[in-house]
Coordinates of C-alpha atoms in Angstrom, one line a residue:
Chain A
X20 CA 0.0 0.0 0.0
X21 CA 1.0 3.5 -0.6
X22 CA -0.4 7.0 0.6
X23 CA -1.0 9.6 -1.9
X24 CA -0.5 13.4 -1.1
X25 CA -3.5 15.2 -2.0
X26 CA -5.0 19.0 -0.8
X27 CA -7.2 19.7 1.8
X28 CA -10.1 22.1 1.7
X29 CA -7.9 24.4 4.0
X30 CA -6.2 24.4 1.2
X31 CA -8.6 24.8 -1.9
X32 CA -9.1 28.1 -0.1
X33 CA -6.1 29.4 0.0
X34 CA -5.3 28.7 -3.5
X35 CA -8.8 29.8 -4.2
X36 CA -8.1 32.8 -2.0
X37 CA -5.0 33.7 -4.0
X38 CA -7.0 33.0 -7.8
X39 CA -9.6 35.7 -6.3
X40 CA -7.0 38.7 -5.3
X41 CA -5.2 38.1 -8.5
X42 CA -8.2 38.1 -11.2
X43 CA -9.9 41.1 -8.9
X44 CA -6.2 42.9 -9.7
X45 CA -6.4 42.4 -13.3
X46 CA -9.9 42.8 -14.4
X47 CA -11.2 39.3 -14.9
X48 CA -14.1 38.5 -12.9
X49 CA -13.2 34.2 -13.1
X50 CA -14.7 30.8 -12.1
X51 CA -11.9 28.9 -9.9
X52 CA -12.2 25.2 -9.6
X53 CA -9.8 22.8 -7.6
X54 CA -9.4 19.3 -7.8
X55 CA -7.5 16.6 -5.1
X56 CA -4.9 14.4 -6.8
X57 CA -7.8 12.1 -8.0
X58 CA -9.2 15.0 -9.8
X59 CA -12.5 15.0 -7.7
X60 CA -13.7 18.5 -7.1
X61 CA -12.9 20.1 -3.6
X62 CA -13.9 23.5 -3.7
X63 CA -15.6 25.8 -6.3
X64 CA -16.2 29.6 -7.1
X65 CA -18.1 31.7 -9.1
X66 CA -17.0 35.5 -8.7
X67 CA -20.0 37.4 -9.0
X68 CA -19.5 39.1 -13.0
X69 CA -18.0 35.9 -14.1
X70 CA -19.8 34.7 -17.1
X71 CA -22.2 31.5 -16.5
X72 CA -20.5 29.3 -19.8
X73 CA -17.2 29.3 -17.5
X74 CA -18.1 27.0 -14.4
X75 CA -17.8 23.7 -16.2
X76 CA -14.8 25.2 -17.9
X77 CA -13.2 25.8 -14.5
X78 CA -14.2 22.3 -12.9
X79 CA -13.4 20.8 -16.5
X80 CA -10.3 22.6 -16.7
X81 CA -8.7 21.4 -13.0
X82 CA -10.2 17.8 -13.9
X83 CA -8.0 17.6 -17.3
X84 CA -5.0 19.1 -15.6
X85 CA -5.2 16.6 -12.5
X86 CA -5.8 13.6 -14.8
X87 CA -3.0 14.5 -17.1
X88 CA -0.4 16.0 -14.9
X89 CA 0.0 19.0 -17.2
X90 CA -1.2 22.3 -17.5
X91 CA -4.1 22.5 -19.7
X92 CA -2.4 24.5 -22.3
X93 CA 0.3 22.1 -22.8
X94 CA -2.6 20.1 -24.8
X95 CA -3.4 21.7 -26.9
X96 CA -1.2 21.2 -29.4
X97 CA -1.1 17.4 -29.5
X98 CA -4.8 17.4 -29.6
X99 CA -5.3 19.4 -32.8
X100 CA -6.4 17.7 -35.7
X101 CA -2.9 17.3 -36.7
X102 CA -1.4 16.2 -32.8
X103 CA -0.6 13.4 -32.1
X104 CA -3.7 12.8 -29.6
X105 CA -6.1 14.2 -31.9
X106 CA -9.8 13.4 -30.1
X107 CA -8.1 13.4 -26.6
X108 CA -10.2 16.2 -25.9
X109 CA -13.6 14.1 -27.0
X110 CA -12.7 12.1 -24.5
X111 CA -13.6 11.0 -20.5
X112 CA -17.6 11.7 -21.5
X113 CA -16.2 15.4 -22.4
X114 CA -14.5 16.6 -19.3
X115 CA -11.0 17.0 -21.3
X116 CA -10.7 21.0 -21.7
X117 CA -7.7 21.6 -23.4
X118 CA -6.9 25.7 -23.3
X119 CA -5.0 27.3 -20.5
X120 CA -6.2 27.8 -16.9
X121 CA -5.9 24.3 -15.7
X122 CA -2.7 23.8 -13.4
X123 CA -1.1 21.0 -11.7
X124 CA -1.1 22.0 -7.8
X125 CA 2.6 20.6 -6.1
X126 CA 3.9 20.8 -2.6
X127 CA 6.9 22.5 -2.3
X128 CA 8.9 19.2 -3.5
X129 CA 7.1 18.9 -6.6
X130 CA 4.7 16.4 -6.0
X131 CA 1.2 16.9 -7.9
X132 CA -1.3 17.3 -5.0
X133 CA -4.4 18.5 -6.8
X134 CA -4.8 20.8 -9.9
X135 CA -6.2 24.2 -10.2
X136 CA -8.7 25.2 -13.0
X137 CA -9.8 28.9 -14.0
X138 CA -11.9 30.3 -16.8
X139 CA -13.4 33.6 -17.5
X140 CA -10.9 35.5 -19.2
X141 CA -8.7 35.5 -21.8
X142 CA -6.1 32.6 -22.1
X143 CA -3.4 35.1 -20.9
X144 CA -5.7 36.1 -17.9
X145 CA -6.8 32.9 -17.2
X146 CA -3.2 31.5 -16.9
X147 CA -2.3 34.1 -14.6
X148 CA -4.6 33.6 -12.2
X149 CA -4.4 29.7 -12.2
X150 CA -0.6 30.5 -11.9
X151 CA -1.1 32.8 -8.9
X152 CA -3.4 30.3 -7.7
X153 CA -0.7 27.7 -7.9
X154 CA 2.2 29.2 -6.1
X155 CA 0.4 29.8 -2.9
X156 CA -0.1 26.3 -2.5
X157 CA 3.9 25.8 -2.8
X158 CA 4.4 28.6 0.1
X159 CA 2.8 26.4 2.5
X160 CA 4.5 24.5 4.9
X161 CA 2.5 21.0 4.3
Chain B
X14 CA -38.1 43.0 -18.8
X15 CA -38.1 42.1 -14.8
X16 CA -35.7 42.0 -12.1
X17 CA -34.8 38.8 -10.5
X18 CA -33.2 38.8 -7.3
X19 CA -30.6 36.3 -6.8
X20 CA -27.5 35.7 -4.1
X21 CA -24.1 36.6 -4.5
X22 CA -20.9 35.0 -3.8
X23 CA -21.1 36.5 -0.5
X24 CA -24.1 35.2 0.5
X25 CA -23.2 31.6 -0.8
X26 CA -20.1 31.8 1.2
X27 CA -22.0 32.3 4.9
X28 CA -24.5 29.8 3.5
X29 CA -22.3 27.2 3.3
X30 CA -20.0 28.9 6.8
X31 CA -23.6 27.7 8.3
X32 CA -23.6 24.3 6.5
X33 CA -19.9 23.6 7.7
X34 CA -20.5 24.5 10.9
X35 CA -23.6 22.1 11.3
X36 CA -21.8 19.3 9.9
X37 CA -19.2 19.3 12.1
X38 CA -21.5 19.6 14.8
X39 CA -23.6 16.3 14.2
X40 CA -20.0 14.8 12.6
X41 CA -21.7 14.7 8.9
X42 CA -18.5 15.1 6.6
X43 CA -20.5 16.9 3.6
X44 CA -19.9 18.2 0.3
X45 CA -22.3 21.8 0.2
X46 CA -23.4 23.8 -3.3
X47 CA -24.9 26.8 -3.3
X48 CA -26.7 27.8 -7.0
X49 CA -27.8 30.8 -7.7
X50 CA -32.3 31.4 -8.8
X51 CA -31.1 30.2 -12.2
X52 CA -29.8 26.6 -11.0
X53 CA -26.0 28.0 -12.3
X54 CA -23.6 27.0 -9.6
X55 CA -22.1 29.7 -7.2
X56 CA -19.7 27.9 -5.1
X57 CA -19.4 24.1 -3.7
X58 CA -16.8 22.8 -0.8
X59 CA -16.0 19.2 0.4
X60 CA -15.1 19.0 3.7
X61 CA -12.3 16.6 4.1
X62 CA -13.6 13.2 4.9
X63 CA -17.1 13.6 2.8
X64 CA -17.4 10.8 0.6
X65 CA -17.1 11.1 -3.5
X66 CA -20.3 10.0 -4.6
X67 CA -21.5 12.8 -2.7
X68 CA -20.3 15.8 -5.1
X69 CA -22.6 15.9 -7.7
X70 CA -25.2 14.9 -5.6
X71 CA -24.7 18.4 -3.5
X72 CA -24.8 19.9 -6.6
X73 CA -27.5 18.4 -8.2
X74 CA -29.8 18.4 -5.4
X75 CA -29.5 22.5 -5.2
X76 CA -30.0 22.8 -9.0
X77 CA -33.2 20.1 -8.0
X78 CA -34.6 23.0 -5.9
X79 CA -34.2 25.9 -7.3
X80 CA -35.7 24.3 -10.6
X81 CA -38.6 22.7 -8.8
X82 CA -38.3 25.7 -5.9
X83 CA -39.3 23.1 -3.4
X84 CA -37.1 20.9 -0.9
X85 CA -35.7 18.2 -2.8
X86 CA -37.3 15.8 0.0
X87 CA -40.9 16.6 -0.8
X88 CA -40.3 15.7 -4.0
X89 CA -39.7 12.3 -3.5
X90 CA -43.5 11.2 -2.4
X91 CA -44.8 12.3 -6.1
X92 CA -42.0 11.1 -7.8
X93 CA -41.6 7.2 -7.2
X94 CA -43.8 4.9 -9.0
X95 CA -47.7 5.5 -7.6
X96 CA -46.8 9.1 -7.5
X97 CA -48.2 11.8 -9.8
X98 CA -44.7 12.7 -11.1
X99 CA -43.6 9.0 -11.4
X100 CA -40.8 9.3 -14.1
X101 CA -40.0 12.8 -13.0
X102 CA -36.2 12.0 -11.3
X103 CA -35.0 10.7 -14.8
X104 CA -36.0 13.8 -17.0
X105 CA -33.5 16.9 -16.9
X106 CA -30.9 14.8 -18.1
X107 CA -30.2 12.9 -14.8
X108 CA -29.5 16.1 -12.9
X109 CA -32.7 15.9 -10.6
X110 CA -31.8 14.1 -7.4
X111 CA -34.9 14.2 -5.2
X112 CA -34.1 12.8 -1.5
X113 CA -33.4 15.0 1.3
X114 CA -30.8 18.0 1.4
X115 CA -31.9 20.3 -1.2
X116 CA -33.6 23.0 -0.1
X117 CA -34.3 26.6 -1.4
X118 CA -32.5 30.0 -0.2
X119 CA -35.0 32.4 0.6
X120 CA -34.8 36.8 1.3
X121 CA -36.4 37.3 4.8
X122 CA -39.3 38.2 2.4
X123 CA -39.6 34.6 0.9
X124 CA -38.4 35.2 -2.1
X125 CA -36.3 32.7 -3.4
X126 CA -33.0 33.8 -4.6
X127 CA -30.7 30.3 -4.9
X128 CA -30.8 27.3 -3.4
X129 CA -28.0 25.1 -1.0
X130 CA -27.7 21.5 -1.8
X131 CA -25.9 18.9 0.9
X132 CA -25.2 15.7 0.7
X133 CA -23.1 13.0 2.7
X134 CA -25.0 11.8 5.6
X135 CA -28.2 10.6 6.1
X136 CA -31.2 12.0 5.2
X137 CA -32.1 13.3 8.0
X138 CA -28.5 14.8 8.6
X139 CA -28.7 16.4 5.4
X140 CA -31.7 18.1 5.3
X141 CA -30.3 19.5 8.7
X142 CA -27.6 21.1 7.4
X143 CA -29.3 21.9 4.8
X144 CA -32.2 23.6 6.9
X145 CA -29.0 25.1 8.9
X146 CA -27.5 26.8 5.8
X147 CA -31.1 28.1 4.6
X148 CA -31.7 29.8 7.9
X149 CA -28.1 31.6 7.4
X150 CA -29.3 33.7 4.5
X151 CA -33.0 34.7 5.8
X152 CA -30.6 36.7 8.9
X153 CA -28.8 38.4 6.4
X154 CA -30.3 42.2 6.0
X155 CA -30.7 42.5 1.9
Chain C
X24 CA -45.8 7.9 -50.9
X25 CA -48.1 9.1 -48.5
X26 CA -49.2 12.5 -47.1
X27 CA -48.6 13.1 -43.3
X28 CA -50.9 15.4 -41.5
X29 CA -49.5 17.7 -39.3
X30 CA -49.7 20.9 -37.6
X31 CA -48.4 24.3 -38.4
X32 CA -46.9 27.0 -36.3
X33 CA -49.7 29.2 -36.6
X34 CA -52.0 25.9 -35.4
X35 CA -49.3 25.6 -32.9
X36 CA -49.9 29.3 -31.6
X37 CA -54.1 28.7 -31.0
X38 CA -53.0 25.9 -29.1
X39 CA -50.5 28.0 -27.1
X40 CA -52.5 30.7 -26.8
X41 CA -55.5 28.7 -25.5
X42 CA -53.4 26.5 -23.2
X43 CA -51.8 30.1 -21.3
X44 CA -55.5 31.2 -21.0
X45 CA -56.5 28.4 -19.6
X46 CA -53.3 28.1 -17.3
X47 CA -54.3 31.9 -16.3
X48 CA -57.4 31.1 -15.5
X49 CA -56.9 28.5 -12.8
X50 CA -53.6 30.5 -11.7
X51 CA -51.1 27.6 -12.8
X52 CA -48.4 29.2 -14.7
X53 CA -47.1 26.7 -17.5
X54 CA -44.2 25.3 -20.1
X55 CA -46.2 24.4 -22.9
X56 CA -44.9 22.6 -26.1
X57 CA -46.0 21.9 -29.1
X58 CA -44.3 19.3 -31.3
X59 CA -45.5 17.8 -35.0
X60 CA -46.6 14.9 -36.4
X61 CA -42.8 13.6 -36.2
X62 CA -42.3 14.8 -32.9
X63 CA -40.5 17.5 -33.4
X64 CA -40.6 20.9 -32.0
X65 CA -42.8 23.7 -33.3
X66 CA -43.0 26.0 -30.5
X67 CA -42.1 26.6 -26.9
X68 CA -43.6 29.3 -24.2
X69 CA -42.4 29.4 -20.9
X70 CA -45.0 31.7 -19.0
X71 CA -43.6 34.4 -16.9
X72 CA -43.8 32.6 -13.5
X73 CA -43.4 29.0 -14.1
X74 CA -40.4 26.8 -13.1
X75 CA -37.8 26.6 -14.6
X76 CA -37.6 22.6 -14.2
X77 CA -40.4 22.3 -16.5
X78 CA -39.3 23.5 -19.7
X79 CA -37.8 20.6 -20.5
X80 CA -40.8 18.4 -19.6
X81 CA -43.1 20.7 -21.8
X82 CA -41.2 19.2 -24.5
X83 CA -40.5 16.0 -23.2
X84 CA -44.4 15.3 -22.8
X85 CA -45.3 16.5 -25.8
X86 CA -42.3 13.9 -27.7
X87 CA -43.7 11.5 -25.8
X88 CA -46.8 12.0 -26.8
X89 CA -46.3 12.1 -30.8
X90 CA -44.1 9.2 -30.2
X91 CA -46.4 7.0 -28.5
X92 CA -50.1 8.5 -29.5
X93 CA -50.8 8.5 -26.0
X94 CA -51.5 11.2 -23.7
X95 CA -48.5 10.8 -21.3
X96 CA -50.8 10.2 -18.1
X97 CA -52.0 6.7 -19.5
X98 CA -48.5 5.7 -19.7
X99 CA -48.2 5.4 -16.6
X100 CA -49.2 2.1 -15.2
X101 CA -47.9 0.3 -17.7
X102 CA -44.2 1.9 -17.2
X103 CA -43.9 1.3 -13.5
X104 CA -42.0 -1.2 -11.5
X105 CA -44.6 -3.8 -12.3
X106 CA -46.1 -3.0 -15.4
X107 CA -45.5 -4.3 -18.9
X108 CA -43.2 -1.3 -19.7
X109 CA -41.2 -1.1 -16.8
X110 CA -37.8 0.9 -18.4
X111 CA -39.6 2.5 -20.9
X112 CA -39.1 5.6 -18.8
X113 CA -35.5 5.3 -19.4
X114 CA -35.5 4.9 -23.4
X115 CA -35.1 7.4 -26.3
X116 CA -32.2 9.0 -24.7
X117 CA -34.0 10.0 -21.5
X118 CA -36.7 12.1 -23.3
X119 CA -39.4 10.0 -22.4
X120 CA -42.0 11.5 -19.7
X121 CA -45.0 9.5 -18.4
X122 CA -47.0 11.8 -16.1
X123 CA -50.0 14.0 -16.8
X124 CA -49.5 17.3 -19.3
X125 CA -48.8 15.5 -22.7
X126 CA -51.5 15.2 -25.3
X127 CA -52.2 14.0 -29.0
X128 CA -52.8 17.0 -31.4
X129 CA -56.2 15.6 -33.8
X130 CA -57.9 17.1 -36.0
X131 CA -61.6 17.1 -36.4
X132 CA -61.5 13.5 -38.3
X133 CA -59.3 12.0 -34.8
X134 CA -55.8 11.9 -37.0
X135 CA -53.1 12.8 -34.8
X136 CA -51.4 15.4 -35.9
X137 CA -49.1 17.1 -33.1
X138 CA -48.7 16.6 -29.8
X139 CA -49.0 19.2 -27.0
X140 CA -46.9 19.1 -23.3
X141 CA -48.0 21.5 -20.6
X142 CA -45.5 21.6 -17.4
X143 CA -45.6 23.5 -14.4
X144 CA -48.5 22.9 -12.3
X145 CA -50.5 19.6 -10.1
X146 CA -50.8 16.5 -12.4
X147 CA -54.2 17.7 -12.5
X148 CA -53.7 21.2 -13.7
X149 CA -51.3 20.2 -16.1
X150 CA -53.7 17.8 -18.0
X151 CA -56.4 20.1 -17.7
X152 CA -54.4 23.0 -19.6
X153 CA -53.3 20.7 -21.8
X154 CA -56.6 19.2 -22.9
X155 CA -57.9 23.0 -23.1
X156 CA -55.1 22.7 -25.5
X157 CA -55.6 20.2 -27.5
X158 CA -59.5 21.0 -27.9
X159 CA -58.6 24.4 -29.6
X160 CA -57.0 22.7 -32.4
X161 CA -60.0 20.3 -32.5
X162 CA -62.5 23.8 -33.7
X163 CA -60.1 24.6 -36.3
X164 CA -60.9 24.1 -39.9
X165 CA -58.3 22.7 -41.5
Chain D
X5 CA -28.3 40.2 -2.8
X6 CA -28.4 41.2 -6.4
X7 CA -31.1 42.0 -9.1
X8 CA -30.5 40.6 -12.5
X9 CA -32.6 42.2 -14.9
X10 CA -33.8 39.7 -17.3
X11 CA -36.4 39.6 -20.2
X12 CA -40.2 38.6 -19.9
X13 CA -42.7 36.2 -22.6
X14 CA -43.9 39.5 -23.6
X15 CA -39.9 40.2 -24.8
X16 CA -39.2 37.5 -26.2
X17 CA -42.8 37.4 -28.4
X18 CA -41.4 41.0 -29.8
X19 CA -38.0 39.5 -31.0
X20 CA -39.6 36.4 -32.0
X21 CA -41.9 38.5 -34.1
X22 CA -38.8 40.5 -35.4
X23 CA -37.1 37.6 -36.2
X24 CA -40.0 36.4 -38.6
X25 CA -40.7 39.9 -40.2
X26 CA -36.9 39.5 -41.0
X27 CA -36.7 36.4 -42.1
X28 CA -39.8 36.4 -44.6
X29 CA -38.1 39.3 -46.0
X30 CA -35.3 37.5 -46.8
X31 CA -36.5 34.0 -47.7
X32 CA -35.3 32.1 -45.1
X33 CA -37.2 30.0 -42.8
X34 CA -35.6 29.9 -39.5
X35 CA -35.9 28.3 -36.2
X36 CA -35.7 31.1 -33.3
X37 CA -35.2 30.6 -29.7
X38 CA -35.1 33.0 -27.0
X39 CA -33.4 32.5 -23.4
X40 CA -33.4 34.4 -20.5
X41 CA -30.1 35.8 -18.9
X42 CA -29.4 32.7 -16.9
X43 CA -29.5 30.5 -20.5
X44 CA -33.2 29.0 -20.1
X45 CA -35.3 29.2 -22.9
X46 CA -38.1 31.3 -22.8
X47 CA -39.8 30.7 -26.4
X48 CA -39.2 29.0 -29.0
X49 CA -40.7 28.6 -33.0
X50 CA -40.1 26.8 -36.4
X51 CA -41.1 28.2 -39.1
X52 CA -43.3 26.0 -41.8
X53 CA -40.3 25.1 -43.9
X54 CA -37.1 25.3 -41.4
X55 CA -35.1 22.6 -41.1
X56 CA -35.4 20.0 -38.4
X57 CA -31.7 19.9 -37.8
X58 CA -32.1 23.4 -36.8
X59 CA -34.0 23.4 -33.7
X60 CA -31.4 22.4 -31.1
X61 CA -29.0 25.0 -32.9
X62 CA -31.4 27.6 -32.3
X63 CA -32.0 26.8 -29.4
X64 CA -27.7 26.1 -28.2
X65 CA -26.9 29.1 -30.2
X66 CA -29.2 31.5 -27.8
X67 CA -27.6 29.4 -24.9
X68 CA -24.2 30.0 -26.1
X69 CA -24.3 33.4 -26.7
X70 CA -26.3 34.3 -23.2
X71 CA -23.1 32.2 -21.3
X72 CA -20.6 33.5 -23.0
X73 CA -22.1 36.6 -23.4
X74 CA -21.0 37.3 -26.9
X75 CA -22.1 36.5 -30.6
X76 CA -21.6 32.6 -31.6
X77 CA -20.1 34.0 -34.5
X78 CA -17.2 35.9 -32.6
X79 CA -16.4 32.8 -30.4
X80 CA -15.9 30.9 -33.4
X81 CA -12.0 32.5 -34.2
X82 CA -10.7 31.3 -30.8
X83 CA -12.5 28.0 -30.4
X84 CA -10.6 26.7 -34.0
X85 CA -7.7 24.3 -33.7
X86 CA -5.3 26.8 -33.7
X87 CA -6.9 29.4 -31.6
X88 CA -7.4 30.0 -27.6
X89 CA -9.9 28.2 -27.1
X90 CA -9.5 25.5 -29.0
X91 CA -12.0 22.6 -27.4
X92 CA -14.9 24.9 -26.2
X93 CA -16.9 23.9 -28.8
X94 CA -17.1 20.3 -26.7
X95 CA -18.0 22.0 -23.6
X96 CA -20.7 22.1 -21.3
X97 CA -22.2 18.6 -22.9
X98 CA -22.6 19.7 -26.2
X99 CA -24.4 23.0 -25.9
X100 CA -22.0 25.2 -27.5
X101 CA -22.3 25.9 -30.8
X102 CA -20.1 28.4 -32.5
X103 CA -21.5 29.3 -36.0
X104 CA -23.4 32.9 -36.4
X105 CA -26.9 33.2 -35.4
X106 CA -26.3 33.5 -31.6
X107 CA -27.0 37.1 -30.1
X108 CA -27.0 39.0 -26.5
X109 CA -30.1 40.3 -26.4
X110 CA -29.5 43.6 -24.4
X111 CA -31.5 46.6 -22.8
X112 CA -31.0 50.1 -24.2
X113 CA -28.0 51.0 -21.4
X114 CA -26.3 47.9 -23.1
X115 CA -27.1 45.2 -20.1
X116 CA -27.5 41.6 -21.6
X117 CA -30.9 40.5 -20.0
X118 CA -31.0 37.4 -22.5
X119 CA -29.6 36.3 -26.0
X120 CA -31.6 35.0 -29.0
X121 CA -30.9 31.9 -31.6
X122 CA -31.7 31.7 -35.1
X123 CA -31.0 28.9 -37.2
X124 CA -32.0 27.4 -41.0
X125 CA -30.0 29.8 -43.3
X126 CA -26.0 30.5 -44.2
X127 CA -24.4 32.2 -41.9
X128 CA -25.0 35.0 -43.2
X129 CA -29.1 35.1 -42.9
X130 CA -29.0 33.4 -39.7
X131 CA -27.1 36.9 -38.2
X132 CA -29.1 39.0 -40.2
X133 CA -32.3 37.6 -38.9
X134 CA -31.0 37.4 -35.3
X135 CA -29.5 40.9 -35.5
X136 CA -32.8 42.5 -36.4
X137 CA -34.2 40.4 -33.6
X138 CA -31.9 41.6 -31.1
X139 CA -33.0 45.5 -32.2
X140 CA -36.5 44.9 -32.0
X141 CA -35.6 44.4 -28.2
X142 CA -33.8 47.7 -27.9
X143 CA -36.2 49.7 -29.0
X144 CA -38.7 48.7 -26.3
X145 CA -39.1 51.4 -23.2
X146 CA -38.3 49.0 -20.3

């Protein structure tokens, strides 16, 4: 037998917490979404001018990036018509999201605990925040 | 056109402080959604030890209430098989969940606004977290 | 080849308009569908009050009932635990809906030639607006 | 709390009815949907000759465009292989749809309060008809 590391909801909320203050400082009212290493949903947000087609994207988007170990944006490419895991994103009854805002979440050694997923914004904004959202999980002693 | 009066982030989160703070109290690990008077999700949390299966069931059985605007637990007499909405818990495509722990989020005027969905315990532990959570938002001056 | 009778949008408006003054009149504000000979939708009202878990069974009752020339109430028995259905409930990709509110479009000769779904109220009000519904077509010359 | 202002039957019979004018006028029978600002339909019609593959466009394109709170027609640069949001056309279970005919339906201050859907045509009658839809809304004292 084996443990895994995974995120408590103490910690959802502080990387939730950190998503917030950094898509309030730039403008993009977002949905934040965060997965346990099993890429079952811990904790969930809607800020309140984030647009209603962005919740599954968010919950979608922490899913993909839990299940794949990689940011979501590092899919993309292989799952274009001409990648080489063209249809990935068809796949797992549609829950694969493959444009940025979904990030691996890692303790401070680099272990995948969890995975962060935003969506609102642009793909610049939306990678921002889930990278914001991301590196105040690794400042916690854990 | 018509205004329709709905909660905000803020409310959702001292809905589900009030849920949390239940659960813990009758030791009921749950998972808690809040959704907003359009059935759209606002926020969800799992507390730590709240089983899996129990996710989508929080947050299907607040979208169950605010569509139906009725606790999800008087549902359930009308809905299995000598009931007058016999059939009714597959329509919706599967997203109606109609046992106890869904129940809708009112203004002090009655009004429903949302609805908090709970779900990890019994029934009778849900519905009183549920009916906990409820009871948060009706103090809150609006 | 063969002709197939079936409604048009404008018959599909006299029964819309006589199913929301009917639903006005006993205070039950409705969903109501109307589909064609094929099953397939013609028009959709969602009345200013009604809930929003019944637009989709407007529609569903009426498919079910241009599906299965049946007004959906009937189906009933036969689709419960016991009956000679049992399942049928579950078929057609979950748009099958067996209580009272759906209704076969005829015209004055007993041809079926629609179907009408009304959603929103008591078993008994929705088959009442729907058979309001349905009658208005029946006075048409066509 | 918060007040969303959203539109009403009464609304949504206007655009419907602008829709039609506009789509006589051109010669192409459409399918038109209307939703409200949460993304539930409100009222929907065929016209005589429409397509039947045209109804659940209609109907996902007024979706799309109320949750994303743009025109289906804008989202459809990004959500190509090779742009940002590549993927979001899989989203939220098959709902989106990306192609023109999907507008915000907004007040005269500019606040979306619901989006509209036409389908049947090129892409080119499907905005025309929902643009003129969308005005007939504006022009109403609310």
């Amino acid at each position: 037998m084996r443990d895994l590391k995974t995120i408590t909801l103490d910690d959802a909320r502080r990387v939730i917490a950190a998503a917030e203050h950094r898509a309030e400082a730039i403008g993009s009212p977002s949905n934040v979404a965060v997965v346990d290493v099993g890429g079952s949903l811990v904790a969930h947000i809607r800020m309140d001018d984030a647009q209603l087609g962005s919740i599954e994207h968010s919950i979608d988007k922490a899913f993909t990036s839990a299940f794949y170990r990689a940011a979501t944006v590092d899919l993309a490419p292989d799952t274009r018509p001409d990648g080489q895991f063209w249809g990935m994103a068809l796949s797992n009854h549609g829950r694969v999201l493959v444009f940025a805002g979904g990030v691996p979440l890692t303790d401070r050694d680099g272990t995948i605990v969890g995975a962060v997923g935003v969506s609102g914004g642009t793909q610049h904004q939306d990678a921002t925040v889930a990278d914001a959202a991301a590196s105040a999980l690794r400042t916690i002693d854990a």
